[in-house]
Every structure is written in structure tokens, then in C-alpha cells.
CSV table of C-alpha atoms and ligand atoms in Angstrom, one decimal:
chain,number,residue,atom,x,y,z
A,1,MET,CA,0.3,35.1,1.2
A,2,GLN,CA,0.9,37.5,4.4
A,3,CYS,CA,3.6,40.4,4.2
A,4,PHE,CA,6.6,39.6,6.8
A,5,SER,CA,6.9,43.0,9.1
A,6,LYS,CA,10.2,44.7,8.6
A,7,ARG,CA,12.2,44.3,11.5
A,8,MET,CA,11.2,40.6,10.2
A,9,MET,CA,12.6,41.6,7.6
A,10,ALA,CA,16.0,42.8,9.0
A,11,ALA,CA,16.1,39.7,11.1
A,12,VAL,CA,16.5,37.6,9.1
A,13,THR,CA,19.1,37.4,5.9
A,14,THR,CA,18.5,35.3,1.9
A,15,ARG,CA,22.4,35.7,1.4
A,16,ARG,CA,21.2,34.8,-2.4
A,17,THR,CA,17.6,36.2,-4.2
A,18,PHE,CA,16.7,33.1,-6.5
A,19,SER,CA,16.4,33.6,-10.2
A,20,SER,CA,16.7,30.3,-12.4
A,21,SER,CA,20.1,32.0,-13.7
A,22,LEU,CA,20.8,30.3,-9.5
A,23,PHE,CA,21.4,27.2,-11.5
A,24,ALA,CA,23.4,28.2,-14.7
A,25,SER,CA,26.3,26.8,-13.4
A,26,HIS,CA,24.9,23.1,-12.8
A,27,LYS,CA,26.0,20.6,-14.5
A,28,GLN,CA,23.5,20.2,-17.2
A,29,ASN,CA,22.5,16.6,-16.4
A,30,ALA,CA,22.0,17.7,-12.8
A,31,LYS,CA,20.5,21.1,-13.8
A,32,LYS,CA,17.8,18.9,-16.0
A,33,GLN,CA,17.8,16.1,-14.0
A,34,LEU,CA,16.4,19.5,-11.5
A,35,GLN,CA,14.5,21.9,-13.3
A,36,GLY,CA,12.6,18.1,-15.0
A,37,THR,CA,10.9,17.3,-11.9
A,38,GLY,CA,9.9,21.0,-11.1
A,39,THR,CA,11.1,20.6,-7.5
A,40,VAL,CA,13.4,24.4,-7.9
A,41,PRO,CA,12.2,26.5,-6.8
A,42,GLN,CA,12.9,30.2,-8.2
A,43,LYS,CA,12.9,32.3,-4.8
A,44,ALA,CA,12.5,31.6,-1.1
A,45,GLY,CA,11.7,33.4,1.4
A,46,LEU,CA,10.6,34.7,5.1
A,47,ALA,CA,6.5,34.4,4.6
A,48,ASN,CA,5.6,36.5,7.6
A,49,PRO,CA,7.2,35.6,11.2
A,50,GLN,CA,6.1,32.3,11.7
A,51,GLN,CA,6.1,30.2,7.9
A,52,VAL,CA,9.2,29.9,4.8
A,53,TYR,CA,7.9,30.3,2.2
A,54,LEU,CA,9.1,28.8,-1.5
A,55,ASP,CA,7.9,30.6,-5.0
A,56,TRP,CA,7.7,26.9,-7.2
A,57,ASN,CA,7.0,28.8,-9.4
A,58,ALA,CA,4.1,32.0,-10.6
A,59,ARG,CA,1.7,29.6,-9.4
A,60,LYS,CA,2.4,27.7,-7.4
A,61,THR,CA,4.0,28.4,-3.9
A,62,SER,CA,4.8,26.4,-0.8
A,63,VAL,CA,4.8,27.6,3.1
A,64,TYR,CA,6.8,26.0,5.8
A,65,ASN,CA,6.3,26.4,9.0
A,66,ASN,CA,9.5,28.1,11.4
A,67,PHE,CA,8.9,25.1,13.9
A,68,TRP,CA,7.9,22.0,11.8
A,69,LEU,CA,11.2,22.7,10.1
A,70,ARG,CA,13.3,22.8,13.1
A,71,ASP,CA,11.5,19.6,13.7
A,72,HIS,CA,12.3,17.9,11.1
A,73,CYS,CA,15.9,19.5,10.6
A,74,HIS,CA,18.3,16.4,8.5
A,75,CYS,CA,20.6,16.8,9.3
A,76,PRO,CA,23.2,13.9,11.6
A,77,GLN,CA,22.7,15.3,14.9
A,78,CYS,CA,19.1,16.3,14.1
A,79,TYR,CA,18.3,12.1,12.3
A,80,HIS,CA,21.0,9.1,12.3
A,81,PRO,CA,21.4,9.1,9.5
A,82,VAL,CA,21.8,4.9,9.2
A,83,THR,CA,19.1,4.2,11.5
A,84,ARG,CA,16.5,7.2,9.8
A,85,GLN,CA,15.2,8.4,12.8
A,86,ARG,CA,14.5,11.0,14.5
A,87,LEU,CA,17.1,12.1,17.5
A,88,VAL,CA,15.5,16.0,17.5
A,89,ASP,CA,14.0,16.5,20.9
A,90,THR,CA,11.0,17.9,19.8
A,91,PHE,CA,10.3,19.6,22.7
A,92,SER,CA,13.3,21.8,23.5
A,93,ILE,CA,12.5,24.1,20.6
A,94,PRO,CA,10.5,27.2,21.0
A,95,ARG,CA,7.5,26.7,19.8
A,96,ASP,CA,7.8,30.6,18.2
A,97,ILE,CA,11.2,29.5,16.8
A,98,GLN,CA,12.2,32.0,13.9
A,99,PRO,CA,15.0,31.5,11.2
A,100,VAL,CA,17.8,33.5,11.6
A,101,ALA,CA,19.3,32.9,7.8
A,102,LEU,CA,18.2,31.5,5.2
A,103,ASP,CA,20.3,30.9,2.7
A,104,SER,CA,20.2,28.7,-1.1
A,105,THR,CA,22.4,26.3,-2.4
A,106,GLU,CA,22.3,24.2,-5.8
A,107,ASP,CA,19.9,21.6,-4.1
A,108,ALA,CA,19.2,22.7,-1.0
A,109,LEU,CA,17.6,25.8,1.3
A,110,ASP,CA,19.9,26.5,4.4
A,111,VAL,CA,18.7,27.9,7.5
A,112,THR,CA,21.0,28.8,10.5
A,113,TRP,CA,18.6,28.8,14.2
A,114,PRO,CA,19.2,31.2,17.0
A,115,ASP,CA,20.9,28.6,19.2
A,116,GLY,CA,23.8,29.1,15.4
A,117,HIS,CA,22.4,25.9,15.0
A,118,GLN,CA,22.4,24.8,11.0
A,119,SER,CA,19.4,23.0,8.1
A,120,ARG,CA,19.6,21.9,5.3
A,121,TYR,CA,16.3,21.0,3.7
A,122,ARG,CA,16.2,19.6,-0.4
A,123,TRP,CA,14.0,20.7,-2.2
A,124,ASP,CA,13.4,17.7,-3.9
A,125,TRP,CA,12.8,16.0,-0.4
A,126,LEU,CA,11.1,19.9,0.4
A,127,HIS,CA,8.7,19.7,-3.0
A,128,THR,CA,7.7,16.3,-1.8
A,129,HIS,CA,6.5,17.2,1.6
A,130,SER,CA,4.5,20.8,0.8
A,131,TYR,CA,1.9,20.5,2.8
A,132,SER,CA,0.8,23.6,2.3
A,133,PRO,CA,-0.1,22.9,-0.8
A,134,ILE,CA,0.0,19.2,-0.9
A,135,LEU,CA,2.1,19.0,-4.2
A,136,ARG,CA,2.5,15.2,-4.7
A,137,THR,CA,-0.3,13.5,-6.6
A,138,ASP,CA,0.7,10.3,-5.7
A,139,GLU,CA,1.1,8.9,-2.4
A,140,PRO,CA,5.3,9.1,-2.2
A,141,LEU,CA,5.1,5.3,-1.2
A,142,GLN,CA,3.4,3.9,-3.9
A,143,THR,CA,5.4,2.0,-6.4
A,144,LYS,CA,2.8,0.3,-8.7
A,145,ARG,CA,-0.4,2.3,-9.8
A,146,PRO,CA,-2.9,-0.1,-9.9
A,147,VAL,CA,-4.5,-2.0,-13.2
A,148,LEU,CA,-7.4,-2.6,-13.2
A,149,TRP,CA,-9.0,-6.1,-15.1
A,150,ASP,CA,-11.6,-7.9,-15.4
A,151,VAL,CA,-12.4,-11.7,-17.2
A,152,ASN,CA,-9.8,-10.3,-20.5
A,153,LEU,CA,-7.1,-10.2,-17.9
A,154,ASN,CA,-4.1,-10.8,-20.0
A,155,ILE,CA,-0.4,-10.9,-18.2
A,156,PRO,CA,1.9,-13.5,-19.0
A,157,ALA,CA,3.6,-16.5,-16.5
A,158,LEU,CA,6.4,-15.2,-15.2
A,159,GLN,CA,9.2,-18.7,-15.0
A,160,HIS,CA,10.2,-20.1,-12.3
A,161,GLU,CA,13.8,-20.3,-13.0
A,162,GLU,CA,13.4,-16.2,-14.3
A,163,VAL,CA,11.8,-15.7,-10.5
A,164,MET,CA,14.0,-17.4,-7.8
A,165,GLU,CA,17.5,-17.2,-10.0
A,166,THR,CA,17.4,-13.6,-10.7
A,167,THR,CA,16.8,-10.4,-9.6
A,168,GLN,CA,14.8,-9.1,-12.2
A,169,GLY,CA,13.0,-11.8,-12.1
A,170,LEU,CA,11.5,-11.3,-8.0
A,171,LYS,CA,11.0,-7.3,-9.2
A,172,ALA,CA,9.0,-8.3,-12.2
A,173,TRP,CA,6.5,-11.0,-10.0
A,174,LEU,CA,6.2,-7.7,-7.6
A,175,ASP,CA,5.6,-5.7,-10.6
A,176,GLN,CA,2.5,-7.3,-11.5
A,177,LEU,CA,1.3,-8.3,-7.7
A,178,GLU,CA,1.3,-4.3,-6.9
A,179,THR,CA,-0.1,-3.4,-10.8
A,180,TYR,CA,-2.2,-7.2,-11.0
A,181,GLY,CA,-2.7,-8.3,-7.7
A,182,ILE,CA,-1.8,-11.3,-9.2
A,183,SER,CA,1.2,-13.3,-10.7
A,184,PHE,CA,0.9,-17.0,-12.4
A,185,ILE,CA,4.6,-18.2,-11.6
A,186,GLU,CA,4.8,-21.9,-14.9
A,187,GLY,CA,7.7,-24.4,-13.8
A,188,VAL,CA,7.3,-25.2,-10.6
A,189,PRO,CA,8.6,-28.1,-9.0
A,190,LYS,CA,5.7,-29.6,-8.3
A,191,THR,CA,6.6,-30.1,-4.1
A,192,VAL,CA,5.9,-28.6,-1.0
A,193,GLU,CA,9.4,-27.9,-0.8
A,194,ALA,CA,9.7,-26.2,-3.8
A,195,THR,CA,6.3,-23.7,-2.9
A,196,GLU,CA,7.7,-23.0,0.5
A,197,ALA,CA,11.2,-22.2,-1.0
A,198,LEU,CA,9.6,-20.1,-3.9
A,199,ALA,CA,6.7,-18.5,-1.4
A,200,ARG,CA,10.2,-17.9,0.5
A,201,ARG,CA,11.8,-15.8,-2.4
A,202,LEU,CA,8.7,-13.3,-2.0
A,203,CYS,CA,9.2,-12.1,1.6
A,204,PHE,CA,8.7,-14.3,4.9
A,205,LEU,CA,5.7,-16.1,6.3
A,206,ARG,CA,2.7,-15.3,8.4
A,207,GLU,CA,2.1,-17.7,10.3
A,208,THR,CA,-1.7,-18.4,11.7
A,209,HIS,CA,-4.0,-21.0,13.4
A,210,TYR,CA,-3.6,-23.0,10.2
A,211,SER,CA,-0.3,-23.7,10.7
A,212,GLN,CA,3.1,-22.5,10.6
A,213,GLY,CA,4.4,-21.0,7.5
A,214,ILE,CA,3.6,-23.3,4.6
A,215,TRP,CA,0.2,-25.7,3.9
A,216,SER,CA,-1.0,-28.1,2.3
A,217,PHE,CA,-4.3,-29.7,2.5
A,218,THR,CA,-6.7,-32.0,0.7
A,219,ALA,CA,-10.8,-32.2,1.5
A,220,ASP,CA,-10.1,-34.1,4.6
A,221,LEU,CA,-12.4,-31.4,7.4
A,222,ALA,CA,-8.3,-31.2,9.0
A,223,HIS,CA,-9.0,-28.5,10.0
A,224,ALA,CA,-13.4,-26.9,10.3
A,225,ASP,CA,-13.0,-25.1,6.7
A,226,THR,CA,-14.9,-25.2,4.3
A,227,ALA,CA,-12.5,-24.7,2.2
A,228,TYR,CA,-11.3,-28.5,3.5
A,229,THR,CA,-14.1,-30.1,2.1
A,230,GLN,CA,-14.8,-30.2,-2.0
A,231,LEU,CA,-17.4,-27.4,-1.6
A,232,ALA,CA,-17.8,-25.2,-3.5
A,233,LEU,CA,-17.1,-21.1,-2.7
A,234,GLY,CA,-18.0,-18.1,-4.4
A,235,ALA,CA,-15.1,-15.1,-4.6
A,236,HIS,CA,-14.0,-14.8,-0.6
A,237,THR,CA,-10.9,-13.1,1.1
A,238,ASP,CA,-9.4,-15.0,3.1
A,239,ASN,CA,-8.7,-14.0,7.1
A,240,THR,CA,-12.3,-10.9,7.5
A,241,TYR,CA,-11.4,-12.2,11.0
A,242,PHE,CA,-8.4,-11.5,11.5
A,243,THR,CA,-7.6,-7.8,12.4
A,244,GLU,CA,-5.2,-7.9,9.7
A,245,PRO,CA,-6.1,-10.4,6.8
A,246,ALA,CA,-3.0,-11.9,5.5
A,247,GLY,CA,-1.9,-9.0,2.3
A,248,LEU,CA,-0.8,-12.5,-0.3
A,249,GLN,CA,-1.4,-15.8,-1.0
A,250,MET,CA,0.2,-18.6,-3.1
A,251,PHE,CA,-1.4,-21.6,-3.9
A,252,HIS,CA,0.4,-24.6,-5.6
A,253,LYS,CA,-2.7,-27.7,-6.7
A,254,LEU,CA,0.6,-30.1,-5.9
A,255,GLU,CA,-1.9,-33.1,-7.5
A,256,PHE,CA,-5.5,-33.9,-8.9
A,257,GLU,CA,-7.3,-36.4,-10.5
A,258,GLY,CA,-11.1,-35.6,-10.5
A,259,GLN,CA,-13.4,-33.0,-11.5
A,260,GLY,CA,-14.0,-29.0,-11.5
A,261,GLY,CA,-12.1,-27.7,-8.4
A,262,ASP,CA,-10.5,-25.1,-11.0
A,263,SER,CA,-9.5,-21.7,-8.9
A,264,LEU,CA,-11.7,-18.2,-9.8
A,265,PHE,CA,-9.8,-14.8,-9.0
A,266,VAL,CA,-11.7,-11.0,-9.1
A,267,ASP,CA,-10.2,-7.9,-9.4
A,268,GLY,CA,-12.2,-6.6,-6.4
A,269,PHE,CA,-10.9,-2.9,-7.0
A,270,HIS,CA,-12.8,-3.7,-10.3
A,271,VAL,CA,-16.1,-4.6,-9.1
A,272,ALA,CA,-15.7,-1.8,-7.0
A,273,LYS,CA,-15.2,1.1,-9.7
A,274,GLU,CA,-18.6,-0.6,-11.2
A,275,LEU,CA,-20.2,-0.5,-8.2
A,276,LYS,CA,-19.2,3.2,-7.5
A,277,ARG,CA,-20.6,4.0,-11.6
A,278,LEU,CA,-23.4,1.9,-11.0
A,279,HIS,CA,-24.5,2.4,-7.3
A,280,PRO,CA,-22.9,5.1,-5.6
A,281,THR,CA,-25.2,4.8,-2.4
A,282,ALA,CA,-24.4,1.0,-2.6
A,283,TYR,CA,-21.1,1.5,-2.4
A,284,ARG,CA,-21.2,4.9,0.3
A,285,THR,CA,-22.8,2.2,2.0
A,286,LEU,CA,-20.8,-1.1,2.2
A,287,ALA,CA,-17.1,1.8,2.8
A,288,ASN,CA,-19.6,2.8,5.5
A,289,THR,CA,-21.4,-0.6,7.3
A,290,ARG,CA,-19.0,-2.1,9.7
A,291,VAL,CA,-20.1,-6.0,9.5
A,292,PRO,CA,-19.0,-8.5,11.7
A,293,THR,CA,-16.9,-12.1,10.9
A,294,HIS,CA,-15.5,-14.2,13.3
A,295,SER,CA,-14.2,-18.5,12.5
A,296,ALA,CA,-14.5,-20.1,15.7
A,297,GLY,CA,-15.4,-23.8,12.7
A,298,ASP,CA,-11.6,-25.4,15.1
A,299,GLU,CA,-11.9,-26.7,18.8
A,300,HIS,CA,-10.4,-24.2,21.0
A,301,VAL,CA,-10.4,-21.7,18.2
A,302,LEU,CA,-12.8,-18.2,18.0
A,303,ILE,CA,-10.8,-15.5,17.0
A,304,VAL,CA,-13.0,-12.1,15.9
A,305,PRO,CA,-11.0,-9.2,14.7
A,306,THR,CA,-10.4,-5.8,16.3
A,307,PRO,CA,-11.9,-3.5,16.2
A,308,ARG,CA,-15.1,-6.8,16.1
A,309,ALA,CA,-16.7,-4.9,11.9
A,310,HIS,CA,-15.1,-3.2,9.4
A,311,PRO,CA,-16.7,-2.5,6.8
A,312,ILE,CA,-16.4,-5.0,3.2
A,313,LEU,CA,-15.2,-1.5,1.3
A,314,ASN,CA,-12.0,0.1,3.2
A,315,HIS,CA,-11.0,3.1,2.5
A,316,ASP,CA,-7.6,5.1,3.8
A,317,ASP,CA,-8.5,8.2,5.5
A,318,THR,CA,-5.7,10.7,4.6
A,319,SER,CA,-6.4,10.0,0.7
A,320,GLY,CA,-9.3,9.0,1.1
A,321,GLU,CA,-8.9,5.6,-1.8
A,322,LEU,CA,-10.3,2.4,-1.4
A,323,TYR,CA,-7.2,0.3,-0.3
A,324,GLN,CA,-8.7,-3.7,1.4
A,325,ILE,CA,-11.2,-4.9,0.4
A,326,ARG,CA,-12.2,-7.0,3.0
A,327,TYR,CA,-15.7,-9.7,2.3
A,328,ASN,CA,-16.4,-13.3,3.3
A,329,ASN,CA,-20.1,-13.8,3.1
A,330,ASP,CA,-19.9,-17.2,5.1
A,331,ASP,CA,-17.6,-15.7,7.5
A,332,ARG,CA,-20.0,-13.0,8.3
A,333,SER,CA,-21.3,-12.9,12.1
A,334,THR,CA,-24.8,-12.7,13.4
A,335,LEU,CA,-25.9,-8.9,12.3
A,336,ASP,CA,-27.2,-7.4,15.3
A,337,HIS,CA,-26.1,-4.2,15.8
A,338,LEU,CA,-27.7,-2.1,13.0
A,339,SER,CA,-31.6,-0.5,13.1
A,340,THR,CA,-34.3,-1.7,10.3
A,341,ALA,CA,-34.0,0.5,8.0
A,342,GLN,CA,-29.4,-0.3,7.8
A,343,LEU,CA,-30.0,-4.1,8.0
A,344,ASP,CA,-32.3,-3.0,4.5
A,345,GLU,CA,-29.6,-0.5,3.1
A,346,PHE,CA,-26.3,-2.8,4.0
A,347,TYR,CA,-29.2,-6.5,2.5
A,348,ASP,CA,-30.9,-3.9,-0.9
A,349,ALA,CA,-26.0,-3.1,-1.2
A,350,LEU,CA,-25.2,-7.2,-1.2
A,351,PHE,CA,-27.3,-7.7,-3.6
A,352,LEU,CA,-25.8,-5.2,-6.7
A,353,TRP,CA,-21.9,-5.7,-5.0
A,354,HIS,CA,-22.7,-10.0,-5.3
A,355,LYS,CA,-24.6,-9.4,-8.8
A,356,LEU,CA,-20.6,-6.8,-9.9
A,357,LEU,CA,-19.1,-9.4,-8.5
A,358,THR,CA,-20.5,-12.9,-9.3
A,359,SER,CA,-21.3,-11.3,-13.1
A,360,ALA,CA,-19.2,-13.7,-16.1
A,361,LYS,CA,-17.6,-10.9,-17.8
A,362,ASN,CA,-16.0,-10.1,-13.8
A,363,GLU,CA,-14.5,-13.3,-13.7
A,364,VAL,CA,-11.3,-15.3,-13.8
A,365,TRP,CA,-11.3,-18.9,-13.9
A,366,ASP,CA,-7.6,-20.4,-14.1
A,367,THR,CA,-8.0,-24.7,-13.9
A,368,LEU,CA,-4.6,-23.6,-11.7
A,369,ASN,CA,-2.1,-27.3,-12.4
A,370,PRO,CA,0.2,-28.6,-11.0
A,371,GLY,CA,3.3,-26.3,-12.0
A,372,ARG,CA,1.7,-23.5,-11.7
A,373,VAL,CA,1.2,-21.1,-9.1
A,374,VAL,CA,-0.8,-17.7,-8.1
A,375,THR,CA,0.4,-15.4,-5.4
A,376,PHE,CA,-2.4,-12.4,-5.6
A,377,ASP,CA,-2.8,-9.7,-3.3
A,378,ASN,CA,-5.9,-10.7,-0.5
A,379,TRP,CA,-6.7,-7.6,0.2
A,380,ARG,CA,-7.9,-6.9,-4.0
A,381,VAL,CA,-8.2,-9.8,-5.3
A,382,LEU,CA,-11.1,-12.0,-5.1
A,383,HIS,CA,-10.9,-16.0,-4.8
A,384,GLY,CA,-12.8,-18.9,-4.8
A,385,ARG,CA,-13.3,-22.8,-6.5
A,386,SER,CA,-15.9,-24.4,-8.3
A,387,ALA,CA,-16.8,-27.8,-6.1
A,388,PHE,CA,-14.7,-30.8,-7.4
A,389,THR,CA,-14.7,-35.0,-6.9
A,390,GLY,CA,-11.3,-36.6,-6.0
A,391,HIS,CA,-8.8,-35.9,-4.5
A,392,ARG,CA,-7.3,-33.1,-5.2
A,393,ARG,CA,-4.7,-31.0,-2.6
A,394,ILE,CA,-3.7,-27.7,-2.5
A,395,CYS,CA,-0.3,-26.7,-0.1
A,396,GLY,CA,0.0,-22.3,-0.4
A,397,ALA,CA,1.1,-19.9,2.9
A,398,TYR,CA,0.2,-16.7,3.8
A,399,PHE,CA,2.5,-13.5,3.7
A,400,PRO,CA,2.5,-10.5,5.8
A,401,TRP,CA,1.3,-7.3,4.4
A,402,ASP,CA,3.9,-4.6,5.1
A,403,ASP,CA,6.8,-7.5,4.6
A,404,TYR,CA,6.0,-7.9,1.4
A,405,LYS,CA,5.5,-4.3,0.7
A,406,SER,CA,8.9,-3.0,2.6
A,407,ARG,CA,10.1,-5.9,0.2
A,408,ALA,CA,9.0,-4.1,-3.3
A,409,ARG,CA,10.2,-1.0,-2.3
A,410,THR,CA,13.3,-1.7,-0.9
A,411,LEU,CA,13.6,-3.8,-4.4
A,412,LYS,CA,13.2,0.0,-6.3
A,413,MET,CA,14.8,2.6,-4.1
A,414,THR,CA,17.4,3.6,-3.4
A,415,PRO,CA,18.7,5.3,0.1
A,416,GLN,CA,18.6,8.5,-2.0
A,417,ASP,CA,15.5,7.6,-2.7
A,418,LYS,CA,14.4,7.2,1.0
A,419,ASP,CA,15.8,10.7,2.1
A,420,ARG,CA,13.4,12.2,-0.3
A,421,LEU,CA,9.6,11.0,1.1
A,422,LEU,CA,10.3,9.9,4.1
B,501,OGA,C1,-8.7,-21.3,0.8
B,501,OGA,C2,-9.7,-21.7,-0.3
B,501,OGA,C3,-9.1,-22.1,-2.5
B,501,OGA,C4,-8.6,-23.5,-3.5
B,501,OGA,O1,-8.8,-22.4,2.4
B,501,OGA,O2,-9.6,-20.1,1.7
B,501,OGA,O3,-10.4,-20.6,-0.3
B,501,OGA,O4,-9.0,-24.2,-4.2
B,501,OGA,N1,-9.4,-22.9,-1.2
B,501,OGA,O5,-9.1,-24.8,-2.6
B,502,ZN,ZN1,19.3,19.3,12.7
B,503,ZN,ZN1,-10.2,-18.2,0.3
């Protein structure tokens, strides 16, 4: 940390010295709560003319730029308390703004600016958003960490009535989806209407060129896609040809008289982890090679994503974490943008990926009898089916990713969580 000048020292009045004793008079509960999260600093002040520092403890210090602090003021004049949108005029803040006073309260840092404006920054907010250094260990808005699975996936099926009638049932559904990327619900009436009501209990549906909301199909080629045949479908994710593939999907096999037609599910995050462990070069290739895709069977349909091609393994630019599998080998367009060497590398990596993806120890097969509905994360879990004979009617839905996630977050978060996390 740089020393700040004597002149700065004089200009700033730090009205209280920070120490753990400052908090001694708090209600025992509040104290425990704040200290339990490790978000109460022991000391704060000016680090230098540009920055404020907070010593969280003897070894952990955060610094915040003065301009950043003023620009992130969450007082009602600067941040609408209801809409949670910024009102502050960033461009009228002097780039070299400096606080004229810093004051500590039991749960926040109060800053006075040269024009008399007062800002209050809660300790827990400052800790969550510490950027120098970054102190958070998780994506702050993530509500559940994924638990990876293989053939031994063992999660309890939820009951239709519980999911439809109780908030607890709905939360359990969202929890399973966020944790395992898949969830089964039993006791669902075997109709399109009941399936649609169940789907809409989760969040609103995504329309596509296949349907407006809920869809149901048999092997009659009503749409020009292999799904509408009796052929087997290898493990894939849907909508690789959309700029944003559906976040979730639901399937309900309403009618079946015949042989085969079982459903296949594979945890793509688990397979990717295995690939990274066993074949790191192949993993990098699938993370870096962009694969073009299309949907062009139906007349008047020619869908390709923007950008034109995406990797199979997609990573968050900020965290570096894998967030989306985008893989349907049947929907791949002609590979004409790779060099000979890149093509070799890509095909080699694809073979290794395919081998793990089709390994029996990674596959979960389910007969998905009528009444048993599956919902799954189409950015994580790959699905497929075995070939079949006879009559089979499947109904289902696509859900938009953002709205499903928003629903999951808002069901679990309080307004105070929003204050802290945004
Ligand atoms: C699909 C699909 C599976 C099935 O429509 O994309 O994968 O069981 N269908 O018919
Ligand atoms: Zn303000
Ligand atoms: Zn599919």
C-alpha cells in the first residue's frame, strides 16, 4: 500500500478509529452475523490520494478507487431504491474526486464528498464487490454449486402435486436443476395441458420454429428433423443452431406402444471434466475450435447462430469456468474454416470426447414412462434416445435460460441479498 501525503491526511477526517472494540456494543446477534461472514473491517482510511483502503484483518486489505466509490453510490439520489437502476451522472463526477471525510458506522462506511454529498457503503457490499483484490470465491449470484454425476446418478423424483402446490416443492425442483442439471417429476397427468401447466409453473416458455410454447410430436416428420423419426439420437444438446440455445428442456412421453425409445442423459460437465483430466490438449481444442451449425430441414427455415460458429465447450471470459456445452454432431455445418492441421486436431479431440460421452459409465438411461416428466439443463446435460418401433408421442417445452435463472434466484433471495450482490 502506498503512503498518502500529509496534506491528504489533513484534508480527511477519519472520525473514528476502526477496531474490533468498536463493535462491542452491538447486539450480540448482529455482531455474530457480521463477523461470521468475515465482512467487518478492522481499519479503514485513505491509502493514497486516489484510493480508500479497508483492512479486513491483519493480512487482507482491499483498496477502492475514489471515483469508483462515488460512481457506485447507492443512496436514493444515485440509485433508485425501487427499480435498482443507476441515477448517478457518472460524467459529472470529477475524475480526481477525493473524499473530505470518512466515517465508520457499525455496518457501513460513510463518505462525505466535496460537494457535501453523503454516500454509505455497507461492509458486506464492499467485501462482496472488492476488486483489488477480488475476495469472493464464487459467482455472487450463483445459488447452487453443480454436483457432477455419472451412471450412478441417484436423485429422488419429486411429486407433481408438491411441485404444483407448494413453494417448497418448486424450490426443490429448481435446486435439483441447478445442482444436477436434471430433475424428474412423477404423478403428472398424461396430457399436454397438464404438462404445459407444470412447465409454466417453472417459468415462461420459449417459442421456436417448432412451436409456440408446449409441443408434442410423433415420428411423422411433421418437422424435417431426425427427432420426428424412429431413429436413435446420440447424446446431444438442442438448439446448437440458435445464437442462444434453450436453457432448459422438458420431456413427457405421453403415449407409447412399441419397443425401444428409452431416454438417455449424460452430464456434459462431468464428461468435460474427465476429458480435461485425461486429455487436456483435446479439452483445449474443443474449448477453442468454433464449430458452425444450422437448422435447415423445414421449408422457409435456415437458421444459423451469430456468431456463425461456437466452441463445443464454452467458458466464461471472466471466471474461466465452463458454462455451456453446445454439441450436436448431426447439426454441424461444413467445416471449411479450419486449416488441415486444425482439422486433424479437431477430429482427434472429437473422437476422445465421443468416446467418453458414449461410455456406459457416463450414461443414464430412463424409460420415462408416461406420468414421469424430465426437466434438464440444455447447457449442461446432453440427451438422446434409443431407436424405437410402434407409436410414441412426446410432449415438451423449451425454456429461456435467463428467465429460468432469474426465477431460481428470486425464489431464494431476499431484497437484502439483492442489495448486497448487485
Ligand atoms: C429432440 C430429442 C428425444 C426423444 O427432440 O431433440 O432429442 O426422446 N428427442 O424423442
Ligand atoms: Zn449518492
Ligand atoms: Zn434433442
